[in-house]
Amino acid sequence: MQIEQYEKAGKIAGTVREDVRNKNWVGHTVEEICEYVESEIIKKGAKCAFPVNTSINEIAAHYTAEPNDPKTISDTI
């Protein structure tokens, strides 16, 4: 893989991450957020190598929403 592809992937990931951080997700499920992230990455011409991971409150990292995951974002984040 060429360095330019890594740079493009990093720019896409950074753009999507900032977009997600700037949205109000209260009342949405973690699954909805993960689906949004995946769709935005695809819209930008890339694809995910791994499932989208989240870090919310006591979950330090690497939480992946399962299908129909009921975990919802509250306003206490």
Short mmCIF file of N, CA and C in Angstrom, two decimals:
data_model
loop_
_atom_site.label_atom_id
_atom_site.label_comp_id
_atom_site.label_asym_id
_atom_site.label_seq_id
_atom_site.Cartn_x
_atom_site.Cartn_y
_atom_site.Cartn_z
N MET A 1 0.85 -1.18 0.00
CA MET A 1 0.00 0.00 0.00
C MET A 1 0.90 1.24 0.00
N GLN A 2 0.53 2.20 -0.77
CA GLN A 2 1.28 3.44 -0.87
C GLN A 2 1.00 4.36 0.32
N ILE A 3 1.97 5.18 0.65
CA ILE A 3 1.82 6.11 1.79
C ILE A 3 0.63 7.04 1.57
N GLU A 4 0.36 7.38 0.32
CA GLU A 4 -0.77 8.27 0.02
C GLU A 4 -2.10 7.66 0.45
N GLN A 5 -2.21 6.35 0.35
CA GLN A 5 -3.45 5.68 0.77
C GLN A 5 -3.62 5.74 2.29
N TYR A 6 -2.52 5.61 3.01
CA TYR A 6 -2.59 5.74 4.47
C TYR A 6 -2.97 7.16 4.86
N GLU A 7 -2.40 8.14 4.15
CA GLU A 7 -2.72 9.53 4.44
C GLU A 7 -4.20 9.82 4.17
N LYS A 8 -4.71 9.29 3.05
CA LYS A 8 -6.13 9.47 2.71
C LYS A 8 -7.01 8.84 3.79
N ALA A 9 -6.66 7.63 4.20
CA ALA A 9 -7.45 6.94 5.24
C ALA A 9 -7.44 7.74 6.54
N GLY A 10 -6.29 8.28 6.91
CA GLY A 10 -6.20 9.08 8.13
C GLY A 10 -7.03 10.34 8.06
N LYS A 11 -7.03 10.99 6.90
CA LYS A 11 -7.83 12.21 6.74
C LYS A 11 -9.32 11.89 6.81
N ILE A 12 -9.73 10.80 6.18
CA ILE A 12 -11.14 10.40 6.23
C ILE A 12 -11.55 10.08 7.67
N ALA A 13 -10.74 9.30 8.35
CA ALA A 13 -11.04 8.94 9.75
C ALA A 13 -11.13 10.18 10.62
N GLY A 14 -10.20 11.10 10.45
CA GLY A 14 -10.21 12.33 11.24
C GLY A 14 -11.43 13.19 10.98
N THR A 15 -11.80 13.31 9.72
CA THR A 15 -12.97 14.10 9.35
C THR A 15 -14.24 13.50 9.93
N VAL A 16 -14.39 12.20 9.80
CA VAL A 16 -15.59 11.53 10.32
C VAL A 16 -15.63 11.61 11.84
N ARG A 17 -14.48 11.42 12.49
CA ARG A 17 -14.44 11.50 13.95
C ARG A 17 -14.89 12.88 14.43
N GLU A 18 -14.39 13.94 13.81
CA GLU A 18 -14.78 15.29 14.22
C GLU A 18 -16.27 15.52 13.95
N ASP A 19 -16.76 15.03 12.84
CA ASP A 19 -18.18 15.16 12.52
C ASP A 19 -19.04 14.50 13.60
N VAL A 20 -18.66 13.30 14.00
CA VAL A 20 -19.41 12.57 15.03
C VAL A 20 -19.34 13.30 16.36
N ARG A 21 -18.17 13.82 16.70
CA ARG A 21 -18.01 14.53 17.98
C ARG A 21 -18.87 15.79 18.05
N ASN A 22 -19.16 16.40 16.91
CA ASN A 22 -19.90 17.66 16.89
C ASN A 22 -21.41 17.48 16.80
N LYS A 23 -21.89 16.26 16.73
CA LYS A 23 -23.33 16.01 16.66
C LYS A 23 -23.87 15.70 18.06
N ASN A 24 -25.14 15.98 18.25
CA ASN A 24 -25.82 15.65 19.50
C ASN A 24 -26.43 14.26 19.34
N TRP A 25 -25.88 13.29 20.06
CA TRP A 25 -26.31 11.90 19.93
C TRP A 25 -27.22 11.45 21.07
N VAL A 26 -27.64 12.37 21.94
CA VAL A 26 -28.51 12.00 23.06
C VAL A 26 -29.78 11.35 22.51
N GLY A 27 -30.11 10.19 23.06
CA GLY A 27 -31.30 9.46 22.64
C GLY A 27 -31.06 8.46 21.51
N HIS A 28 -29.87 8.52 20.91
CA HIS A 28 -29.53 7.57 19.84
C HIS A 28 -28.84 6.35 20.44
N THR A 29 -28.94 5.24 19.76
CA THR A 29 -28.24 4.04 20.22
C THR A 29 -26.81 4.05 19.70
N VAL A 30 -25.96 3.29 20.37
CA VAL A 30 -24.58 3.15 19.93
C VAL A 30 -24.56 2.53 18.53
N GLU A 31 -25.47 1.61 18.29
CA GLU A 31 -25.56 0.99 16.96
C GLU A 31 -25.83 2.04 15.88
N GLU A 32 -26.70 3.01 16.16
CA GLU A 32 -26.98 4.07 15.19
C GLU A 32 -25.73 4.90 14.91
N ILE A 33 -24.96 5.17 15.94
CA ILE A 33 -23.73 5.93 15.76
C ILE A 33 -22.75 5.14 14.90
N CYS A 34 -22.59 3.86 15.20
CA CYS A 34 -21.67 3.02 14.43
C CYS A 34 -22.10 2.94 12.97
N GLU A 35 -23.39 2.80 12.73
CA GLU A 35 -23.89 2.75 11.36
C GLU A 35 -23.65 4.07 10.64
N TYR A 36 -23.80 5.18 11.35
CA TYR A 36 -23.54 6.49 10.77
C TYR A 36 -22.07 6.61 10.37
N VAL A 37 -21.19 6.22 11.28
CA VAL A 37 -19.75 6.30 11.01
C VAL A 37 -19.40 5.47 9.77
N GLU A 38 -19.88 4.24 9.73
CA GLU A 38 -19.59 3.37 8.58
C GLU A 38 -20.10 3.99 7.28
N SER A 39 -21.31 4.54 7.30
CA SER A 39 -21.86 5.12 6.07
C SER A 39 -21.09 6.35 5.63
N GLU A 40 -20.63 7.17 6.57
CA GLU A 40 -19.85 8.35 6.22
C GLU A 40 -18.49 7.96 5.62
N ILE A 41 -17.87 6.94 6.16
CA ILE A 41 -16.59 6.46 5.63
C ILE A 41 -16.79 5.97 4.20
N ILE A 42 -17.85 5.23 3.96
CA ILE A 42 -18.13 4.72 2.62
C ILE A 42 -18.42 5.86 1.66
N LYS A 43 -19.19 6.87 2.10
CA LYS A 43 -19.49 8.03 1.25
C LYS A 43 -18.22 8.74 0.81
N LYS A 44 -17.19 8.69 1.64
CA LYS A 44 -15.94 9.37 1.34
C LYS A 44 -14.99 8.50 0.52
N GLY A 45 -15.47 7.34 0.08
CA GLY A 45 -14.69 6.50 -0.82
C GLY A 45 -13.78 5.49 -0.15
N ALA A 46 -14.05 5.18 1.09
CA ALA A 46 -13.21 4.21 1.81
C ALA A 46 -14.10 3.11 2.38
N LYS A 47 -13.49 2.20 3.12
CA LYS A 47 -14.26 1.17 3.81
C LYS A 47 -13.57 0.85 5.13
N CYS A 48 -14.32 0.26 6.04
CA CYS A 48 -13.79 -0.07 7.36
C CYS A 48 -13.05 -1.40 7.30
N ALA A 49 -11.88 -1.44 7.89
CA ALA A 49 -11.12 -2.69 7.99
C ALA A 49 -11.61 -3.53 9.16
N PHE A 50 -12.19 -2.86 10.16
CA PHE A 50 -12.69 -3.51 11.37
C PHE A 50 -14.02 -2.88 11.74
N PRO A 51 -14.81 -3.54 12.59
CA PRO A 51 -16.05 -2.91 13.05
C PRO A 51 -15.75 -1.60 13.78
N VAL A 52 -16.66 -0.65 13.69
CA VAL A 52 -16.49 0.63 14.38
C VAL A 52 -16.49 0.37 15.88
N ASN A 53 -15.53 0.97 16.58
CA ASN A 53 -15.43 0.85 18.03
C ASN A 53 -15.75 2.19 18.67
N THR A 54 -16.31 2.14 19.87
CA THR A 54 -16.66 3.36 20.59
C THR A 54 -16.04 3.36 21.98
N SER A 55 -16.01 4.54 22.56
CA SER A 55 -15.54 4.71 23.93
C SER A 55 -16.51 5.66 24.61
N ILE A 56 -17.33 5.14 25.51
CA ILE A 56 -18.38 5.92 26.15
C ILE A 56 -18.31 5.71 27.66
N ASN A 57 -18.19 6.82 28.39
CA ASN A 57 -18.16 6.78 29.86
C ASN A 57 -17.20 5.73 30.41
N GLU A 58 -17.74 4.72 31.09
CA GLU A 58 -16.88 3.73 31.74
C GLU A 58 -16.26 2.74 30.76
N ILE A 59 -16.67 2.77 29.52
CA ILE A 59 -16.09 1.89 28.50
C ILE A 59 -14.89 2.62 27.91
N ALA A 60 -13.70 2.17 28.28
CA ALA A 60 -12.48 2.89 27.89
C ALA A 60 -12.26 2.87 26.38
N ALA A 61 -12.51 1.75 25.75
CA ALA A 61 -12.31 1.65 24.30
C ALA A 61 -12.79 0.29 23.82
N HIS A 62 -12.86 0.16 22.52
CA HIS A 62 -13.12 -1.12 21.86
C HIS A 62 -14.49 -1.72 22.14
N TYR A 63 -15.49 -0.88 22.30
CA TYR A 63 -16.86 -1.38 22.42
C TYR A 63 -17.47 -1.36 21.03
N THR A 64 -17.96 -2.48 20.58
CA THR A 64 -18.62 -2.58 19.28
C THR A 64 -20.07 -2.96 19.51
N ALA A 65 -20.97 -2.18 18.94
CA ALA A 65 -22.39 -2.46 19.09
C ALA A 65 -22.77 -3.72 18.32
N GLU A 66 -23.45 -4.60 18.99
CA GLU A 66 -24.01 -5.79 18.33
C GLU A 66 -25.31 -5.39 17.65
N PRO A 67 -25.78 -6.17 16.67
CA PRO A 67 -27.09 -5.85 16.07
C PRO A 67 -28.17 -5.78 17.16
N ASN A 68 -29.00 -4.77 17.07
CA ASN A 68 -30.10 -4.53 18.03
C ASN A 68 -29.61 -4.23 19.44
N ASP A 69 -28.39 -3.72 19.56
CA ASP A 69 -27.83 -3.34 20.86
C ASP A 69 -28.68 -2.22 21.45
N PRO A 70 -29.22 -2.38 22.66
CA PRO A 70 -30.10 -1.37 23.24
C PRO A 70 -29.38 -0.19 23.89
N LYS A 71 -28.05 -0.25 24.03
CA LYS A 71 -27.32 0.82 24.73
C LYS A 71 -27.58 2.15 24.03
N THR A 72 -28.10 3.11 24.80
CA THR A 72 -28.49 4.42 24.29
C THR A 72 -27.64 5.50 24.94
N ILE A 73 -27.35 6.53 24.17
CA ILE A 73 -26.56 7.66 24.67
C ILE A 73 -27.48 8.53 25.53
N SER A 74 -27.02 8.84 26.74
CA SER A 74 -27.79 9.73 27.62
C SER A 74 -27.08 11.07 27.68
N ASP A 75 -27.68 12.01 28.35
CA ASP A 75 -27.08 13.34 28.43
C ASP A 75 -26.02 13.43 29.53
N THR A 76 -25.65 12.31 30.12
CA THR A 76 -24.64 12.32 31.17
C THR A 76 -23.24 12.00 30.66
N ILE A 77 -23.09 11.92 29.35
CA ILE A 77 -21.77 11.61 28.79
C ILE A 77 -20.86 12.79 28.98
#
